[in-house]
Amino acid sequence: MDIKIRTLTPLWTGGVDRTCDRLHETGIIGSLRWWYEAIVRGLGGYACDPTSEDPKTRCEFDAKSYEQAKRDGKPEAEAINAGLNSVCPVCYLFGTTGWARLFQLRAMEVPMTPLHFRTTIKMNQGWLKRVFGGENQNIDSLQVPYGELLFQFVSRRSDAEYARSQFALILRVAAEYGGIGARLQHGFGQFVFPMQVNDITLERGIQDLQAKLRMGVLRSSGPVVETPFDLRKLVSLTFEISKSQLNAFTTERTHIGKTNKREKNRYIPCAFDLRYKGTGNFGMRQWLKGKGWKETTDPQKLEELDILLGPRSQWGRGNNQGQIDDDFRTASRVFFGMPYQKPESKEVYILRVWAFLPPELQHRLPTPQALIAMLEEYMRHVFDTKAQKISAVLGKDILEQGAGGTK
Ligand SMILES: [Zn+2]
């Protein structure tokens, strides 16, 4: 089955060498898996942590039970089910030791565009060049996938319809409420849901998953995985912003990257300023700091801002310079897309802001509604009344809508 993905902002799929000069399928698969973990958890299913050191947390196909069932004369399908009792619903779809992924995704055509950013602060320019350009701090020659991407989706023979339904479910949630690929917090990975799987509604995808959970064949429990990435904790907001409100980002001196992108404004790669810090009112981190939110200067401790937006890469100067220990590194819970041009009107941009409620910040953000309120307040602070909220969705409602509103 062909799948056409039209991107609205470039993708970042960076491979092991951390470059992004071609599309790495593993980067896409990794983010699909990440979304699926959140969906499965959101429905009360168990999603293991495949990166865990603890073998009890990681799933593995139970070959012993499989062999035993075979010896007992059970038919193949039943023997496989016996082996699946130690495979969680996420590993069932995406594979784990002893169990192959239910589908393959091959990139067939991938148009590329030069990587570039827009930031109002010189220091941010240096930082972005370091993070994305590596050693030589040069991003001018880097390319990222952008445009009409063509993939081939090939499912294994077993449970092929289910694989397709779940693939569509993940793409729907990612397309409508988040993004795909890596470095989503930098605004990469917004895309249009592909029509090739349009026959699978959100409701159908969720019901197929619920039915699978109810069958009781797959692993349903294990050590608790501490994570905010649970769809019940997701909020996703979409705003329309008039072009003039983004003028600060479209001047020549804000641009870094290949010069031929300077005049291109279909999307504005300014997520860093929106999330972190920019001139004027831009910068959520800066805004929250002004409101008394704490940030760490201890390499072994995370404060409020570090939990919400990820720790700073370093702080202080000279002898006072510090950085967070690797064990304390954590991903941002808040994601700003790159504003992109509304198809019907070049004067209007669409901006998506989405976040997962961090359980550690109960005192600041007790509910998903409180998180929405904070994001809206920030948007008003930055854009005044020029940013119009188009939608605000709770992950809980996505799940309930999918379940036919019965829960
Ligand atoms: Zn698993």
XYZ file of C-alpha atoms and ligand atoms in Angstrom:
408
model
C 0.000 0.000 0.000
C 1.321 3.436 -0.947
C 1.138 6.185 1.665
C 1.606 9.817 0.674
C 2.532 12.154 3.457
C 2.430 15.856 2.736
C 4.504 17.743 5.255
C 3.574 21.205 6.505
C 6.880 21.697 8.299
C 10.086 19.710 7.570
C 10.729 16.355 9.212
C 13.691 15.513 11.376
C 14.514 11.826 11.263
C 18.229 11.962 12.168
C 20.017 8.639 12.179
C 22.709 7.241 14.438
C 25.243 9.612 12.934
C 22.896 12.417 14.026
C 22.742 13.815 10.528
C 19.570 14.188 8.576
C 20.770 14.291 4.960
C 18.387 11.525 4.022
C 15.258 10.080 5.533
C 15.895 7.476 8.215
C 12.867 5.198 8.504
C 13.927 4.301 12.034
C 13.349 7.911 13.092
C 9.775 7.757 11.796
C 9.136 4.319 13.304
C 10.545 5.498 16.636
C 8.106 8.377 16.825
C 5.158 6.224 15.736
C 6.034 3.846 18.531
C 6.234 6.734 20.995
C 2.708 7.860 20.055
C 1.406 4.322 20.249
C 2.786 3.915 23.769
C 0.849 7.042 24.753
C -2.346 5.748 23.103
C -2.084 2.292 24.682
C -1.459 3.800 28.130
C -4.316 6.204 27.561
C -6.660 3.247 27.132
C -5.345 1.585 30.279
C -3.176 -0.979 28.480
C 0.395 -1.812 29.462
C 3.230 -0.299 27.430
C 6.692 -1.476 28.439
C 9.801 0.661 28.365
C 11.931 -0.946 25.630
C 14.977 1.070 26.722
C 14.811 -0.219 30.297
C 17.818 -2.034 31.766
C 15.442 -4.208 33.744
C 14.592 -7.346 31.732
C 11.295 -7.559 33.642
C 10.230 -4.241 32.140
C 11.253 -5.005 28.566
C 9.108 -7.419 26.605
C 10.372 -10.581 24.965
C 8.469 -13.241 23.049
C 8.060 -16.208 25.418
C 9.724 -18.873 23.277
C 9.593 -21.446 26.103
C 5.812 -21.262 26.415
C 5.544 -21.364 22.639
C 7.683 -24.524 22.417
C 5.822 -26.140 25.296
C 2.474 -25.478 23.615
C 3.819 -27.034 20.425
C 4.980 -30.101 22.331
C 1.533 -30.330 23.909
C 0.143 -30.634 20.399
C -1.501 -27.182 20.319
C -2.112 -25.674 16.872
C 0.392 -23.040 15.685
C -1.908 -20.050 16.314
C -2.520 -21.120 19.899
C 1.170 -21.747 20.496
C 1.964 -18.250 19.230
C -0.621 -16.795 21.606
C 1.104 -18.614 24.460
C 4.353 -16.892 23.498
C 2.662 -13.494 23.255
C 1.688 -13.384 26.933
C 4.938 -11.539 27.602
C 4.590 -9.091 24.683
C 2.772 -5.794 25.375
C 0.377 -4.281 22.805
C 3.084 -1.835 21.694
C 5.724 -4.523 21.167
C 3.093 -6.664 19.447
C 2.767 -4.008 16.717
C 6.357 -2.736 16.710
C 8.241 -5.916 17.497
C 10.668 -6.939 20.214
C 13.138 -9.761 20.884
C 11.729 -12.862 19.226
C 8.789 -11.066 17.624
C 8.998 -9.141 14.325
C 7.208 -5.842 13.713
C 3.805 -6.332 12.079
C 4.654 -3.938 9.241
C 7.478 -2.428 7.232
C 7.640 1.166 6.132
C 9.849 1.982 3.152
C 10.602 5.481 1.973
C 10.218 5.552 -1.821
C 10.355 9.247 -2.714
C 11.614 11.876 -0.330
C 12.037 15.447 -1.529
C 14.502 17.437 0.570
C 14.925 21.093 1.406
C 17.798 22.984 3.069
C 17.581 23.214 6.853
C 17.170 26.721 8.193
C 15.999 28.516 11.319
C 14.763 31.921 12.316
C 15.593 33.377 15.696
C 15.646 36.908 17.025
C 18.575 36.356 19.395
C 22.222 35.932 18.359
C 22.930 33.522 21.202
C 20.124 31.240 19.997
C 21.679 31.242 16.534
C 24.932 29.885 17.950
C 23.067 27.325 19.988
C 20.997 26.067 17.049
C 24.098 25.825 14.870
C 25.834 23.758 17.550
C 22.904 21.446 18.154
C 22.023 20.831 14.518
C 25.367 21.386 12.796
C 27.490 19.278 15.139
C 31.249 19.817 15.461
C 31.739 22.375 12.698
C 28.576 24.311 13.655
C 27.575 24.554 10.040
C 23.999 23.882 9.024
C 24.197 25.460 5.554
C 24.650 22.148 3.770
C 22.086 20.141 5.758
C 18.904 18.938 4.104
C 15.634 17.842 5.649
C 12.669 15.949 4.160
C 9.885 18.320 3.123
C 7.079 18.122 0.548
C 5.134 15.096 -0.769
C 6.747 12.017 0.747
C 5.928 8.617 -0.682
C 6.139 5.526 1.535
C 5.316 1.917 1.016
C 3.502 0.228 3.861
C 3.895 -3.552 3.851
C 2.262 -5.620 6.550
C 3.174 -9.123 7.633
C 0.694 -11.806 6.769
C -0.467 -12.319 10.338
C -3.013 -9.769 11.569
C -2.501 -7.527 8.512
C -5.790 -5.648 8.884
C -5.050 -4.873 12.505
C -1.595 -3.560 11.588
C -3.126 -1.232 9.006
C -5.824 -0.038 11.406
C -3.314 0.738 14.152
C -0.907 2.427 11.733
C -3.789 4.675 10.620
C -4.767 5.361 14.240
C -1.259 6.522 15.110
C -0.990 8.709 12.007
C -4.353 10.292 12.779
C -3.428 11.258 16.312
C 0.017 12.490 15.222
C -1.325 14.470 12.241
C -4.212 16.120 14.035
C -2.756 16.757 17.473
C 1.069 16.523 17.322
C 3.655 15.550 14.700
C 5.995 12.770 13.518
C 9.734 12.215 13.458
C 12.253 13.449 15.985
C 12.868 16.842 17.615
C 9.203 17.690 17.616
C 9.877 20.341 20.261
C 11.680 22.295 17.535
C 8.543 22.367 15.417
C 9.461 19.627 12.962
C 7.052 16.996 11.726
C 3.650 18.611 11.145
C 1.852 16.831 8.302
C -1.467 16.164 6.626
C -3.186 12.861 7.419
C -2.786 10.645 4.304
C -6.020 9.891 2.451
C -4.841 6.352 1.639
C -5.902 5.262 5.133
C -8.851 7.620 5.419
C -11.268 4.683 5.554
C -10.007 3.950 9.071
C -11.718 6.374 11.410
C -10.357 7.340 14.792
C -13.224 5.403 16.332
C -12.416 2.256 14.375
C -8.697 2.388 15.241
C -9.413 2.782 18.935
C -12.070 0.096 18.967
C -9.714 -2.365 17.261
C -7.125 -1.649 19.920
C -9.665 -2.000 22.730
C -10.809 -5.321 21.309
C -7.202 -6.503 21.235
C -6.695 -5.467 24.858
C -9.888 -7.272 25.887
C -8.805 -10.546 24.254
C -6.299 -10.972 27.036
C -3.655 -12.617 24.854
C -1.066 -9.850 25.183
C 0.884 -8.775 28.236
C -1.309 -6.560 30.401
C 0.899 -5.627 33.354
C 4.461 -5.107 34.493
C 6.650 -2.712 36.467
C 5.224 0.812 36.468
C 6.791 3.010 33.781
C 6.983 6.596 35.039
C 6.099 8.824 32.122
C 3.887 11.799 31.325
C 3.502 10.495 27.766
C -0.005 9.147 28.199
C -2.730 10.363 25.859
C -4.999 11.158 28.826
C -2.459 13.848 29.733
C -2.248 15.394 26.249
C -3.615 18.803 25.350
C -3.403 20.206 21.821
C -4.248 23.744 20.747
C -4.356 25.320 17.312
C -4.135 29.036 16.636
C -4.399 31.289 13.603
C -1.958 34.161 13.615
C -1.883 37.062 11.216
C 1.320 37.255 9.214
C 2.303 40.657 10.599
C 2.587 39.165 14.084
C 5.538 37.120 12.865
C 7.413 40.039 11.283
C 10.132 39.811 13.909
C 11.171 36.509 12.358
C 11.131 37.357 8.676
C 13.950 39.889 8.536
C 17.228 38.864 6.953
C 19.256 38.938 10.144
C 17.072 36.391 11.944
C 17.833 33.756 9.326
C 20.457 31.024 9.673
C 21.118 28.316 7.085
C 21.351 28.329 3.316
C 20.710 31.825 1.905
C 18.244 30.641 -0.757
C 15.760 29.928 2.056
C 15.841 33.528 3.258
C 12.839 34.628 1.240
C 10.856 31.442 1.802
C 7.984 31.858 4.237
C 5.654 28.897 3.787
C 6.684 27.886 7.266
C 8.602 29.929 9.804
C 11.155 27.845 11.739
C 11.008 29.943 14.912
C 9.836 27.334 17.445
C 12.941 27.843 19.548
C 12.127 31.476 20.278
C 8.501 30.612 20.984
C 9.363 27.913 23.483
C 12.543 29.267 24.983
C 13.410 32.888 24.586
C 13.309 35.626 21.964
C 13.167 39.404 21.763
C 10.160 41.211 23.207
C 7.561 38.898 24.671
C 8.685 35.781 22.801
C 9.759 32.799 24.888
C 7.669 30.629 27.184
C 10.581 29.767 29.425
C 11.445 33.407 29.879
C 7.797 34.283 30.539
C 7.349 31.578 33.177
C 10.614 32.551 34.823
C 9.228 36.057 35.154
C 6.215 34.546 36.882
C 8.401 32.878 39.502
C 8.906 29.409 38.040
C 12.231 27.975 39.238
C 15.027 26.515 37.099
C 17.943 24.449 38.271
C 21.598 25.295 38.791
C 22.239 21.877 40.326
C 23.471 19.194 37.890
C 21.527 16.573 39.854
C 18.203 18.228 40.386
C 15.388 19.324 38.116
C 13.235 22.322 38.997
C 9.831 23.296 37.604
C 11.014 24.801 34.326
C 13.390 21.930 33.640
C 10.571 19.433 34.044
C 8.170 21.373 31.839
C 10.542 22.473 29.075
C 13.613 20.281 29.495
C 16.804 21.388 31.298
C 19.043 24.050 29.780
C 22.047 22.652 27.923
C 24.292 24.687 30.241
C 24.195 27.674 32.561
C 26.568 30.222 34.114
C 29.960 31.340 32.856
C 33.577 30.573 33.672
C 33.949 28.814 37.013
C 30.223 28.959 37.618
C 29.398 27.130 34.441
C 27.328 24.010 34.905
C 25.239 21.513 33.063
C 22.748 18.843 33.924
C 24.009 15.277 34.491
C 23.129 12.871 31.712
C 20.936 10.848 34.073
C 18.797 13.909 34.689
C 18.276 14.862 31.078
C 14.631 14.887 30.169
C 12.567 15.812 27.139
C 10.347 18.882 26.919
C 6.689 18.294 27.767
C 5.653 21.283 25.665
C 5.901 21.405 21.878
C 5.523 24.388 19.575
C 5.080 23.738 15.881
C 6.615 26.018 13.294
C 3.885 28.416 12.170
C 2.917 27.495 8.592
C 0.876 29.303 5.982
C -2.828 28.550 5.950
C -3.623 26.994 2.548
C -6.429 29.441 1.723
C -4.693 32.590 2.870
C -1.060 33.670 2.717
C -1.727 36.341 5.331
C -2.620 33.801 8.009
C -0.396 31.249 9.723
C -1.369 28.165 11.686
C 0.442 27.387 14.911
C -0.038 24.232 16.923
C 0.955 24.061 20.575
C 0.700 20.752 22.375
C 1.826 19.385 25.693
C 1.651 16.518 28.156
C 0.655 17.371 31.709
C 3.678 16.665 33.956
C 2.512 14.818 37.097
C 5.422 16.343 39.062
C 3.986 19.838 38.621
C 0.618 19.233 40.275
C 0.983 22.378 42.395
C 1.318 24.538 39.274
C -0.809 22.577 36.834
C -3.341 20.382 38.632
C -5.393 19.451 35.561
C -5.141 19.347 31.747
C -7.530 22.327 31.738
C -5.029 24.299 33.798
C -2.338 23.435 31.263
C -4.562 24.681 28.441
C -5.247 27.891 30.343
C -1.534 28.488 30.806
C -0.746 27.908 27.129
C -3.554 30.270 26.124
C -2.341 32.927 28.530
C 1.147 32.703 27.053
C -0.211 33.019 23.518
C -2.112 36.157 24.538
C 1.036 37.507 26.168
C 2.973 37.063 22.914
C 0.383 37.796 20.225
C -2.216 39.794 22.131
C -5.572 39.298 20.461
C -3.943 38.660 17.076
C -3.733 34.935 17.759
C -7.097 33.318 17.433
C -7.719 29.961 19.045
C -9.212 27.575 16.502
C -9.335 24.485 18.670
C -8.348 23.115 22.060
C -8.529 19.370 22.506
C -7.964 17.150 25.533
C -6.402 13.722 24.961
C -9.129 12.265 27.157
C -11.735 13.530 24.677
C -9.832 12.031 21.726
C -9.958 8.641 23.446
C -13.607 8.966 24.423
C -14.638 10.183 20.996
C -12.866 7.150 19.582
C -14.638 4.860 21.994
C -17.946 6.225 20.710
C -18.465 8.429 23.728
C -19.454 5.449 25.797
C -16.958 6.002 28.575
Zn 6.597 -4.174 25.266
